Amino acid sequence: MALRKKKKAEGSENALAVPQTGKNGHPFLSLSSYVPGFSNDAALFKSLREAVPIIDAAIGKLVRLLGTFKVKCENEYAEESLEHFFSEVDVGGTRKGIYAFVSSFFDELLTFGTAVGEIVTDGVQIRSLYLSDLRNVSLKAGENPLEIIISAQNENGTFIPVKYPDLILRSVHNPEPGKIYGTSILKGLPFVSDILLKIFNTIGINWERVGNVRFAVTYKPQNDALDKAYAKDRAKQVAAQWRKAMEKTGPVKDFVAVGDVQIKAIGADNQILESEVPVRQMLEQIVAKLGIPPFLLGLSWSTTERMSSQQADILTSEIESYQREIEPIIRKICKTHLLLNGLDCDFKIEWNDITLQDISEISKSRYYEAQTKKLLNEIGGVKPDYEN
């Protein structure tokens, strides 16, 4: 019975040898616990941008490529008033200018699929444009399916419908049928990104083990009884001298030992798995989802000049689609400013040209177009088909 109890106690000690609360895997655990179908998680998408720098870089480039715009009005005074408003309006108390607000609003729209802002007035003029935190805002359908009730969180944590819903700026990206919230551009990337982070984390662990060389020093006593009797003491002496030889401070020292001493580098015989192919496969999925050409992200993948030109054309159409999503928000801001200033006139938003091609290619295109117009005028004043 005593032996059985002893074995049971030893088994229980072995069961506790592995810590239950030890660090496991990469630090972005929210990606590992991602559940498909529940993708409207702001914390998850923020963590995704922080975990994979190429995702954050792609969204930043899309925001910058959105471009700038001008507003053309029939009333010259109204146009000048809008231009002054665009440059002087406060944005959240930290920045100024309509372009700063549009950039932040568009960044939120891409990341979370939904962006909510507010036009802050004093009853006479627009004082600032405020970008709301989605955690402090609630959207739900009213009795009418076309009616959206916007509520804000108060000090007690309850959501109360806003007092002036006409001053709320709301935009959603690719909403699913019957859904109020939009779809993030990052939807579908948590699983792929989790695999990519596991590869990166494993590479770091392997390099920490193999790159930072560690040694196994083995002392084998001889066959005589005296050597075996003092084996423990000699092993301690070898360990102490080896520790002194490997100290980082001071001059480089040699290690000298007498007897059968073997020194081997731990992990020198291991081979680190090749990571280039799986990492590229994951990055291809990410780049395809974000719609950014690889060369804009610094990825030197094999591509032809014609392929790069086609990718730039596709990105141009994507940017134009994003401009159409943002334009209603800009129109609402402009209309509110004009009405508060007693101006009621039509206006038109004109976006600046998106230039992703070389300046030389654009110049050649304009030169050929001018030559075509001149030739057609000489032979009879016939206009090209694209002008009819």
mmCIF file of C-alpha atoms in Angstrom:
data_model
loop_
_atom_site.group_PDB
_atom_site.id
_atom_site.type_symbol
_atom_site.label_atom_id
_atom_site.label_comp_id
_atom_site.label_asym_id
_atom_site.label_seq_id
_atom_site.Cartn_x
_atom_site.Cartn_y
_atom_site.Cartn_z
ATOM 1 C CA MET A 1 0.000 0.000 0.000
ATOM 2 C CA ALA A 2 2.843 2.353 0.766
ATOM 3 C CA LEU A 3 4.363 1.776 -2.671
ATOM 4 C CA ARG A 4 1.072 2.456 -4.388
ATOM 5 C CA LYS A 5 0.631 5.698 -2.471
ATOM 6 C CA LYS A 6 4.136 6.735 -3.372
ATOM 7 C CA LYS A 7 3.582 6.091 -7.077
ATOM 8 C CA LYS A 8 0.335 8.034 -6.973
ATOM 9 C CA ALA A 9 2.076 10.991 -5.385
ATOM 10 C CA GLU A 10 4.816 10.921 -8.016
ATOM 11 C CA GLY A 11 2.234 10.794 -10.774
ATOM 12 C CA SER A 12 0.421 13.807 -9.351
ATOM 13 C CA GLU A 13 3.681 15.778 -9.301
ATOM 14 C CA ASN A 14 4.313 14.949 -12.963
ATOM 15 C CA ALA A 15 0.818 16.115 -13.856
ATOM 16 C CA LEU A 16 1.641 19.588 -12.496
ATOM 17 C CA ALA A 17 4.939 19.879 -14.354
ATOM 18 C CA VAL A 18 3.459 21.941 -17.205
ATOM 19 C CA PRO A 19 2.140 25.394 -16.186
ATOM 20 C CA GLN A 20 -1.480 26.039 -17.065
ATOM 21 C CA THR A 21 -1.135 29.810 -17.272
ATOM 22 C CA GLY A 22 2.004 29.962 -19.402
ATOM 23 C CA LYS A 23 2.217 32.169 -22.484
ATOM 24 C CA ASN A 24 1.151 30.255 -25.567
ATOM 25 C CA GLY A 25 1.281 31.441 -29.160
ATOM 26 C CA HIS A 26 1.384 34.995 -30.494
ATOM 27 C CA PRO A 27 0.134 37.860 -28.314
ATOM 28 C CA PHE A 28 -2.927 38.644 -30.470
ATOM 29 C CA LEU A 29 -5.171 35.983 -28.959
ATOM 30 C CA SER A 30 -8.371 37.652 -30.208
ATOM 31 C CA LEU A 31 -7.515 36.432 -33.724
ATOM 32 C CA SER A 32 -7.174 32.837 -32.500
ATOM 33 C CA SER A 33 -10.583 33.022 -30.811
ATOM 34 C CA TYR A 34 -12.284 34.478 -33.896
ATOM 35 C CA VAL A 35 -15.714 32.930 -34.573
ATOM 36 C CA PRO A 36 -16.934 33.157 -38.210
ATOM 37 C CA GLY A 37 -20.225 34.964 -38.605
ATOM 38 C CA PHE A 38 -19.563 37.436 -35.770
ATOM 39 C CA SER A 39 -17.222 39.832 -37.557
ATOM 40 C CA ASN A 40 -18.583 43.191 -36.319
ATOM 41 C CA ASP A 41 -16.068 43.354 -33.509
ATOM 42 C CA ALA A 42 -14.243 46.676 -33.311
ATOM 43 C CA ALA A 43 -11.553 45.323 -30.973
ATOM 44 C CA LEU A 44 -10.859 42.431 -33.348
ATOM 45 C CA PHE A 45 -10.313 44.680 -36.368
ATOM 46 C CA LYS A 46 -8.133 47.093 -34.378
ATOM 47 C CA SER A 47 -6.031 44.156 -33.226
ATOM 48 C CA LEU A 48 -5.830 42.902 -36.809
ATOM 49 C CA ARG A 49 -4.378 46.195 -38.048
ATOM 50 C CA GLU A 50 -1.854 46.229 -35.221
ATOM 51 C CA ALA A 51 -0.870 42.597 -35.687
ATOM 52 C CA VAL A 52 -0.301 42.640 -39.467
ATOM 53 C CA PRO A 53 1.458 45.856 -40.559
ATOM 54 C CA ILE A 54 0.720 45.265 -44.255
ATOM 55 C CA ILE A 55 -3.026 45.533 -43.534
ATOM 56 C CA ASP A 56 -2.566 48.849 -41.748
ATOM 57 C CA ALA A 57 -0.341 50.099 -44.592
ATOM 58 C CA ALA A 58 -2.924 49.112 -47.223
ATOM 59 C CA ILE A 59 -5.761 50.946 -45.467
ATOM 60 C CA GLY A 60 -3.539 53.991 -45.002
ATOM 61 C CA LYS A 61 -2.763 54.047 -48.727
ATOM 62 C CA LEU A 62 -6.442 53.726 -49.636
ATOM 63 C CA VAL A 63 -7.214 56.705 -47.389
ATOM 64 C CA ARG A 64 -4.504 58.818 -49.045
ATOM 65 C CA LEU A 65 -5.526 57.711 -52.541
ATOM 66 C CA LEU A 66 -9.108 58.847 -51.918
ATOM 67 C CA GLY A 67 -7.899 62.270 -52.999
ATOM 68 C CA THR A 68 -9.240 65.770 -52.541
ATOM 69 C CA PHE A 69 -12.242 67.574 -53.978
ATOM 70 C CA LYS A 70 -13.669 70.985 -54.770
ATOM 71 C CA VAL A 71 -17.214 72.296 -54.605
ATOM 72 C CA LYS A 72 -18.549 74.296 -57.525
ATOM 73 C CA CYS A 73 -21.530 76.576 -56.852
ATOM 74 C CA GLU A 74 -23.600 78.860 -59.040
ATOM 75 C CA ASN A 75 -23.271 81.510 -56.339
ATOM 76 C CA GLU A 76 -19.676 82.767 -56.154
ATOM 77 C CA TYR A 77 -20.098 83.960 -52.560
ATOM 78 C CA ALA A 78 -21.381 80.544 -51.505
ATOM 79 C CA GLU A 79 -18.377 78.867 -53.122
ATOM 80 C CA GLU A 80 -15.942 81.144 -51.291
ATOM 81 C CA SER A 81 -17.788 80.516 -48.025
ATOM 82 C CA LEU A 82 -17.456 76.761 -48.485
ATOM 83 C CA GLU A 83 -13.744 77.012 -49.291
ATOM 84 C CA HIS A 84 -13.126 79.001 -46.104
ATOM 85 C CA PHE A 85 -15.242 76.540 -44.099
ATOM 86 C CA PHE A 86 -13.310 73.562 -45.521
ATOM 87 C CA SER A 87 -9.989 74.977 -44.342
ATOM 88 C CA GLU A 88 -11.026 76.331 -40.926
ATOM 89 C CA VAL A 89 -13.549 73.867 -39.489
ATOM 90 C CA ASP A 90 -12.420 72.095 -36.314
ATOM 91 C CA VAL A 91 -12.246 68.312 -36.381
ATOM 92 C CA GLY A 92 -12.616 66.842 -32.926
ATOM 93 C CA GLY A 93 -10.736 69.709 -31.312
ATOM 94 C CA THR A 94 -7.337 68.412 -32.455
ATOM 95 C CA ARG A 95 -7.218 69.035 -36.200
ATOM 96 C CA LYS A 96 -8.663 71.422 -38.741
ATOM 97 C CA GLY A 97 -10.021 71.051 -42.227
ATOM 98 C CA ILE A 98 -12.646 69.004 -43.979
ATOM 99 C CA TYR A 99 -10.021 66.701 -45.485
ATOM 100 C CA ALA A 100 -8.831 65.634 -42.026
ATOM 101 C CA PHE A 101 -12.391 64.663 -41.102
ATOM 102 C CA VAL A 102 -13.022 62.836 -44.391
ATOM 103 C CA SER A 103 -9.766 60.873 -44.008
ATOM 104 C CA SER A 104 -10.617 59.755 -40.461
ATOM 105 C CA PHE A 105 -14.222 59.003 -41.437
ATOM 106 C CA PHE A 106 -13.121 56.922 -44.424
ATOM 107 C CA ASP A 107 -10.542 55.077 -42.289
ATOM 108 C CA GLU A 108 -13.295 54.088 -39.836
ATOM 109 C CA LEU A 109 -15.577 53.062 -42.687
ATOM 110 C CA LEU A 110 -12.991 50.690 -44.175
ATOM 111 C CA THR A 111 -11.909 49.230 -40.858
ATOM 112 C CA PHE A 112 -15.297 48.629 -39.229
ATOM 113 C CA GLY A 113 -17.704 48.822 -42.182
ATOM 114 C CA THR A 114 -19.647 51.581 -40.401
ATOM 115 C CA ALA A 115 -18.714 55.165 -39.583
ATOM 116 C CA VAL A 116 -20.742 57.664 -37.556
ATOM 117 C CA GLY A 117 -19.994 61.361 -37.209
ATOM 118 C CA GLU A 118 -21.802 64.476 -36.068
ATOM 119 C CA ILE A 119 -22.138 68.067 -37.167
ATOM 120 C CA VAL A 120 -21.727 70.167 -34.010
ATOM 121 C CA THR A 121 -23.423 73.584 -34.205
ATOM 122 C CA ASP A 122 -24.200 76.429 -31.843
ATOM 123 C CA GLY A 123 -27.494 77.096 -33.590
ATOM 124 C CA VAL A 124 -25.898 79.679 -35.861
ATOM 125 C CA GLN A 125 -22.759 78.157 -37.371
ATOM 126 C CA ILE A 126 -21.032 74.780 -37.629
ATOM 127 C CA ARG A 127 -18.402 74.731 -34.888
ATOM 128 C CA SER A 128 -16.820 71.352 -35.488
ATOM 129 C CA LEU A 129 -17.129 67.948 -37.103
ATOM 130 C CA TYR A 130 -16.965 65.102 -34.608
ATOM 131 C CA LEU A 131 -16.118 61.463 -35.385
ATOM 132 C CA SER A 132 -17.916 59.181 -32.926
ATOM 133 C CA ASP A 133 -16.550 56.033 -31.332
ATOM 134 C CA LEU A 134 -18.720 53.145 -32.492
ATOM 135 C CA ARG A 135 -18.706 51.719 -28.960
ATOM 136 C CA ASN A 136 -20.656 54.780 -27.802
ATOM 137 C CA VAL A 137 -23.243 54.610 -30.579
ATOM 138 C CA SER A 138 -26.058 52.162 -31.234
ATOM 139 C CA LEU A 139 -27.971 51.702 -34.490
ATOM 140 C CA LYS A 140 -31.243 49.838 -34.747
ATOM 141 C CA ALA A 141 -34.213 49.695 -37.075
ATOM 142 C CA GLY A 142 -37.393 51.514 -36.181
ATOM 143 C CA GLU A 143 -40.988 50.506 -36.820
ATOM 144 C CA ASN A 144 -40.442 51.451 -40.434
ATOM 145 C CA PRO A 145 -37.714 49.225 -41.984
ATOM 146 C CA LEU A 146 -36.323 52.300 -43.730
ATOM 147 C CA GLU A 147 -35.999 54.227 -40.466
ATOM 148 C CA ILE A 148 -32.755 54.030 -38.496
ATOM 149 C CA ILE A 149 -32.768 55.009 -34.817
ATOM 150 C CA ILE A 150 -29.400 56.344 -33.678
ATOM 151 C CA SER A 151 -28.738 56.259 -29.940
ATOM 152 C CA ALA A 152 -25.818 57.536 -27.887
ATOM 153 C CA GLN A 153 -24.504 56.162 -24.602
ATOM 154 C CA ASN A 154 -25.012 58.372 -21.541
ATOM 155 C CA GLU A 155 -23.108 58.461 -18.253
ATOM 156 C CA ASN A 156 -25.123 55.538 -16.848
ATOM 157 C CA GLY A 157 -24.232 53.302 -19.772
ATOM 158 C CA THR A 158 -27.708 53.263 -21.309
ATOM 159 C CA PHE A 159 -28.382 54.230 -24.912
ATOM 160 C CA ILE A 160 -30.762 57.110 -25.544
ATOM 161 C CA PRO A 161 -31.903 58.291 -29.008
ATOM 162 C CA VAL A 162 -30.043 61.413 -30.103
ATOM 163 C CA LYS A 163 -31.916 64.698 -29.918
ATOM 164 C CA TYR A 164 -30.999 65.978 -33.406
ATOM 165 C CA PRO A 165 -30.694 62.991 -35.763
ATOM 166 C CA ASP A 166 -30.509 65.314 -38.788
ATOM 167 C CA LEU A 167 -27.026 66.371 -37.667
ATOM 168 C CA ILE A 168 -25.709 62.779 -37.593
ATOM 169 C CA LEU A 169 -23.416 61.606 -40.397
ATOM 170 C CA ARG A 170 -23.719 57.875 -41.029
ATOM 171 C CA SER A 171 -22.220 55.716 -43.741
ATOM 172 C CA VAL A 172 -22.021 51.940 -44.204
ATOM 173 C CA HIS A 173 -19.871 49.885 -46.544
ATOM 174 C CA ASN A 174 -21.437 46.934 -48.416
ATOM 175 C CA PRO A 175 -24.208 46.160 -45.886
ATOM 176 C CA GLU A 176 -25.777 42.723 -46.073
ATOM 177 C CA PRO A 177 -29.489 42.591 -47.001
ATOM 178 C CA GLY A 178 -31.599 43.557 -44.004
ATOM 179 C CA LYS A 179 -28.575 44.599 -41.948
ATOM 180 C CA ILE A 180 -28.016 48.050 -40.454
ATOM 181 C CA TYR A 181 -24.273 47.852 -39.974
ATOM 182 C CA GLY A 182 -21.850 47.645 -42.873
ATOM 183 C CA THR A 183 -19.230 45.050 -43.718
ATOM 184 C CA SER A 184 -15.605 45.700 -42.877
ATOM 185 C CA ILE A 185 -13.035 45.425 -45.635
ATOM 186 C CA LEU A 186 -11.116 43.183 -43.209
ATOM 187 C CA LYS A 187 -13.855 40.555 -43.080
ATOM 188 C CA GLY A 188 -12.373 37.148 -43.894
ATOM 189 C CA LEU A 189 -8.837 38.112 -42.859
ATOM 190 C CA PRO A 190 -8.717 37.053 -39.150
ATOM 191 C CA PHE A 191 -8.278 33.349 -39.985
ATOM 192 C CA VAL A 192 -5.600 33.959 -42.627
ATOM 193 C CA SER A 193 -3.837 36.501 -40.429
ATOM 194 C CA ASP A 194 -3.839 34.103 -37.479
ATOM 195 C CA ILE A 195 -1.966 31.530 -39.591
ATOM 196 C CA LEU A 196 0.502 34.205 -40.705
ATOM 197 C CA LEU A 197 1.132 35.293 -37.118
ATOM 198 C CA LYS A 198 1.682 31.688 -36.037
ATOM 199 C CA ILE A 199 4.391 31.372 -38.695
ATOM 200 C CA PHE A 200 6.033 34.631 -37.598
ATOM 201 C CA ASN A 201 5.816 33.644 -33.933
ATOM 202 C CA THR A 202 7.366 30.240 -34.656
ATOM 203 C CA ILE A 203 10.183 31.850 -36.630
ATOM 204 C CA GLY A 204 10.929 34.120 -33.682
ATOM 205 C CA ILE A 205 10.974 31.200 -31.225
ATOM 206 C CA ASN A 206 13.201 29.095 -33.483
ATOM 207 C CA TRP A 207 15.684 31.931 -33.952
ATOM 208 C CA GLU A 208 15.716 32.570 -30.230
ATOM 209 C CA ARG A 209 16.581 28.925 -29.665
ATOM 210 C CA VAL A 210 18.947 28.345 -32.584
ATOM 211 C CA GLY A 211 20.176 31.840 -33.419
ATOM 212 C CA ASN A 212 21.155 32.594 -29.817
ATOM 213 C CA VAL A 213 23.586 29.685 -29.567
ATOM 214 C CA ARG A 214 23.424 27.622 -26.392
ATOM 215 C CA PHE A 215 25.842 24.874 -25.501
ATOM 216 C CA ALA A 216 25.636 21.495 -23.812
ATOM 217 C CA VAL A 217 28.832 20.742 -21.870
ATOM 218 C CA THR A 218 29.146 17.073 -20.949
ATOM 219 C CA TYR A 219 31.818 15.665 -18.608
ATOM 220 C CA LYS A 220 32.371 11.910 -18.708
ATOM 221 C CA PRO A 221 34.371 10.469 -15.768
ATOM 222 C CA GLN A 222 37.059 7.852 -16.411
ATOM 223 C CA ASN A 223 36.883 4.231 -15.314
ATOM 224 C CA ASP A 224 39.032 4.612 -12.198
ATOM 225 C CA ALA A 225 37.257 4.835 -8.836
ATOM 226 C CA LEU A 226 38.856 8.142 -7.839
ATOM 227 C CA ASP A 227 37.560 9.937 -10.924
ATOM 228 C CA LYS A 228 34.065 8.594 -10.376
ATOM 229 C CA ALA A 229 34.099 9.606 -6.716
ATOM 230 C CA TYR A 230 34.827 13.246 -7.512
ATOM 231 C CA ALA A 231 32.711 13.434 -10.697
ATOM 232 C CA LYS A 232 30.145 15.784 -9.149
ATOM 233 C CA ASP A 233 32.783 18.216 -7.861
ATOM 234 C CA ARG A 234 34.633 18.248 -11.177
ATOM 235 C CA ALA A 235 31.375 18.842 -13.048
ATOM 236 C CA LYS A 236 30.755 21.896 -10.853
ATOM 237 C CA GLN A 237 34.280 23.157 -11.605
ATOM 238 C CA VAL A 238 33.728 22.686 -15.358
ATOM 239 C CA ALA A 239 30.407 24.553 -15.129
ATOM 240 C CA ALA A 240 31.960 27.439 -13.216
ATOM 241 C CA GLN A 241 34.854 27.798 -15.656
ATOM 242 C CA TRP A 242 32.530 27.550 -18.656
ATOM 243 C CA ARG A 243 30.339 30.279 -17.186
ATOM 244 C CA LYS A 244 33.367 32.549 -16.834
ATOM 245 C CA ALA A 245 34.483 31.816 -20.391
ATOM 246 C CA MET A 246 31.058 32.730 -21.795
ATOM 247 C CA GLU A 247 30.634 35.994 -19.886
ATOM 248 C CA LYS A 248 29.654 38.922 -22.139
ATOM 249 C CA THR A 249 31.680 41.463 -20.161
ATOM 250 C CA GLY A 250 35.438 41.608 -20.246
ATOM 251 C CA PRO A 251 37.895 40.138 -22.766
ATOM 252 C CA VAL A 252 37.289 36.912 -24.686
ATOM 253 C CA LYS A 253 38.425 33.906 -22.656
ATOM 254 C CA ASP A 254 39.340 30.352 -23.616
ATOM 255 C CA PHE A 255 37.975 27.283 -21.888
ATOM 256 C CA VAL A 256 40.520 24.645 -20.929
ATOM 257 C CA ALA A 257 39.498 21.335 -19.355
ATOM 258 C CA VAL A 258 41.255 18.073 -18.512
ATOM 259 C CA GLY A 259 39.492 14.815 -19.164
ATOM 260 C CA ASP A 260 36.703 13.664 -21.421
ATOM 261 C CA VAL A 261 34.674 16.863 -21.932
ATOM 262 C CA GLN A 262 32.330 17.282 -24.916
ATOM 263 C CA ILE A 263 30.808 20.594 -26.026
ATOM 264 C CA LYS A 264 27.933 20.731 -28.501
ATOM 265 C CA ALA A 265 25.699 23.583 -29.699
ATOM 266 C CA ILE A 266 22.089 22.940 -28.779
ATOM 267 C CA GLY A 267 19.862 22.862 -31.835
ATOM 268 C CA ALA A 268 22.737 22.966 -34.336
ATOM 269 C CA ASP A 269 21.493 19.789 -36.013
ATOM 270 C CA ASN A 270 17.931 21.093 -36.387
ATOM 271 C CA GLN A 271 16.654 22.603 -39.627
ATOM 272 C CA ILE A 272 14.319 25.600 -39.571
ATOM 273 C CA LEU A 273 11.305 25.096 -41.827
ATOM 274 C CA GLU A 274 11.144 27.146 -45.018
ATOM 275 C CA SER A 275 8.614 29.936 -44.521
ATOM 276 C CA GLU A 276 8.773 31.882 -47.798
ATOM 277 C CA VAL A 277 6.089 29.890 -49.635
ATOM 278 C CA PRO A 278 3.424 29.734 -46.862
ATOM 279 C CA VAL A 279 4.002 33.385 -45.923
ATOM 280 C CA ARG A 280 3.537 34.460 -49.542
ATOM 281 C CA GLN A 281 0.354 32.391 -49.826
ATOM 282 C CA MET A 282 -1.130 34.158 -46.808
ATOM 283 C CA LEU A 283 -0.007 37.584 -48.052
ATOM 284 C CA GLU A 284 -1.579 36.912 -51.462
ATOM 285 C CA GLN A 285 -4.930 36.302 -49.770
ATOM 286 C CA ILE A 286 -4.597 39.527 -47.758
ATOM 287 C CA VAL A 287 -3.568 41.640 -50.765
ATOM 288 C CA ALA A 288 -6.385 40.189 -52.879
ATOM 289 C CA LYS A 289 -8.956 41.067 -50.206
ATOM 290 C CA LEU A 290 -7.708 44.628 -49.740
ATOM 291 C CA GLY A 291 -7.521 45.337 -53.490
ATOM 292 C CA ILE A 292 -4.102 47.021 -53.362
ATOM 293 C CA PRO A 293 -1.496 46.208 -56.046
ATOM 294 C CA PRO A 294 1.480 44.406 -54.444
ATOM 295 C CA PHE A 295 4.033 46.921 -55.731
ATOM 296 C CA LEU A 296 2.321 49.714 -53.751
ATOM 297 C CA LEU A 297 2.985 47.747 -50.564
ATOM 298 C CA GLY A 298 6.650 47.127 -51.304
ATOM 299 C CA LEU A 299 6.145 43.482 -52.339
ATOM 300 C CA SER A 300 8.584 42.691 -55.128
ATOM 301 C CA TRP A 301 6.582 39.882 -56.695
ATOM 302 C CA SER A 302 7.259 39.065 -60.316
ATOM 303 C CA THR A 303 4.981 41.162 -62.505
ATOM 304 C CA THR A 304 5.037 42.701 -65.946
ATOM 305 C CA GLU A 305 4.658 46.362 -66.828
ATOM 306 C CA ARG A 306 1.307 45.688 -68.489
ATOM 307 C CA MET A 307 0.069 43.812 -65.406
ATOM 308 C CA SER A 308 1.053 46.722 -63.146
ATOM 309 C CA SER A 309 -0.850 49.106 -65.414
ATOM 310 C CA GLN A 310 -3.962 46.932 -65.270
ATOM 311 C CA GLN A 311 -3.727 46.684 -61.488
ATOM 312 C CA ALA A 312 -3.506 50.476 -61.284
ATOM 313 C CA ASP A 313 -6.615 50.812 -63.470
ATOM 314 C CA ILE A 314 -8.527 48.395 -61.242
ATOM 315 C CA LEU A 315 -7.465 50.330 -58.136
ATOM 316 C CA THR A 316 -8.636 53.550 -59.792
ATOM 317 C CA SER A 317 -12.123 52.092 -60.221
ATOM 318 C CA GLU A 318 -12.071 50.986 -56.568
ATOM 319 C CA ILE A 319 -11.175 54.506 -55.428
ATOM 320 C CA GLU A 320 -13.964 55.976 -57.534
ATOM 321 C CA SER A 321 -16.393 53.573 -55.853
ATOM 322 C CA TYR A 322 -15.196 54.732 -52.423
ATOM 323 C CA GLN A 323 -15.633 58.356 -53.490
ATOM 324 C CA ARG A 324 -19.276 57.657 -54.311
ATOM 325 C CA GLU A 325 -19.758 56.210 -50.813
ATOM 326 C CA ILE A 326 -18.243 59.253 -49.096
ATOM 327 C CA GLU A 327 -19.860 61.895 -51.313
ATOM 328 C CA PRO A 328 -23.308 61.896 -49.561
ATOM 329 C CA ILE A 329 -21.588 62.754 -46.274
ATOM 330 C CA ILE A 330 -19.751 65.673 -47.876
ATOM 331 C CA ARG A 331 -22.953 66.902 -49.519
ATOM 332 C CA LYS A 332 -24.791 66.858 -46.170
ATOM 333 C CA ILE A 333 -22.025 68.895 -44.521
ATOM 334 C CA CYS A 334 -22.015 71.425 -47.374
ATOM 335 C CA LYS A 335 -25.801 71.732 -47.414
ATOM 336 C CA THR A 336 -25.955 72.280 -43.637
ATOM 337 C CA HIS A 337 -23.280 74.985 -43.825
ATOM 338 C CA LEU A 338 -25.058 76.810 -46.652
ATOM 339 C CA LEU A 339 -28.460 76.698 -44.950
ATOM 340 C CA LEU A 340 -27.041 78.032 -41.676
ATOM 341 C CA ASN A 341 -25.583 80.936 -43.650
ATOM 342 C CA GLY A 342 -28.885 81.677 -45.402
ATOM 343 C CA LEU A 343 -27.705 80.331 -48.751
ATOM 344 C CA ASP A 344 -29.814 78.011 -50.846
ATOM 345 C CA CYS A 345 -28.063 77.189 -54.097
ATOM 346 C CA ASP A 346 -27.092 74.131 -56.075
ATOM 347 C CA PHE A 347 -23.545 72.850 -55.859
ATOM 348 C CA LYS A 348 -21.482 70.068 -57.374
ATOM 349 C CA ILE A 349 -18.615 68.082 -55.838
ATOM 350 C CA GLU A 350 -15.688 67.569 -58.209
ATOM 351 C CA TRP A 351 -12.994 65.106 -57.193
ATOM 352 C CA ASN A 352 -9.440 65.670 -58.346
ATOM 353 C CA ASP A 353 -8.046 63.210 -60.843
ATOM 354 C CA ILE A 354 -6.602 59.974 -59.478
ATOM 355 C CA THR A 355 -3.081 59.716 -60.877
ATOM 356 C CA LEU A 356 -1.527 56.273 -60.463
ATOM 357 C CA GLN A 357 0.269 56.254 -63.794
ATOM 358 C CA ASP A 358 3.547 57.898 -64.707
ATOM 359 C CA ILE A 359 3.392 61.570 -65.625
ATOM 360 C CA SER A 360 5.181 60.779 -68.892
ATOM 361 C CA GLU A 361 2.443 58.305 -69.904
ATOM 362 C CA ILE A 362 -0.273 60.868 -69.124
ATOM 363 C CA SER A 363 1.563 63.486 -71.196
ATOM 364 C CA LYS A 364 1.855 61.075 -74.146
ATOM 365 C CA SER A 365 -1.856 60.323 -73.943
ATOM 366 C CA ARG A 366 -2.752 64.021 -74.033
ATOM 367 C CA TYR A 367 -0.322 64.592 -76.904
ATOM 368 C CA TYR A 368 -1.869 61.798 -78.980
ATOM 369 C CA GLU A 369 -5.360 63.105 -78.167
ATOM 370 C CA ALA A 370 -4.399 66.607 -79.358
ATOM 371 C CA GLN A 371 -2.933 65.176 -82.570
ATOM 372 C CA THR A 372 -6.151 63.248 -83.195
ATOM 373 C CA LYS A 373 -8.295 66.362 -82.728
ATOM 374 C CA LYS A 374 -6.077 68.364 -85.070
ATOM 375 C CA LEU A 375 -6.169 65.671 -87.754
ATOM 376 C CA LEU A 376 -9.946 65.322 -87.563
ATOM 377 C CA ASN A 377 -10.406 69.090 -87.806
ATOM 378 C CA GLU A 378 -8.244 69.157 -90.942
ATOM 379 C CA ILE A 379 -10.258 66.459 -92.702
ATOM 380 C CA GLY A 380 -13.678 67.897 -91.989
ATOM 381 C CA GLY A 381 -14.234 68.780 -88.385
ATOM 382 C CA VAL A 382 -15.480 65.308 -87.417
ATOM 383 C CA LYS A 383 -15.416 64.770 -83.650
ATOM 384 C CA PRO A 384 -14.058 61.570 -82.101
ATOM 385 C CA ASP A 385 -16.548 58.998 -80.908
ATOM 386 C CA TYR A 386 -15.724 59.650 -77.246
ATOM 387 C CA GLU A 387 -16.784 63.321 -77.631
ATOM 388 C CA ASN A 388 -20.145 62.574 -79.271
#
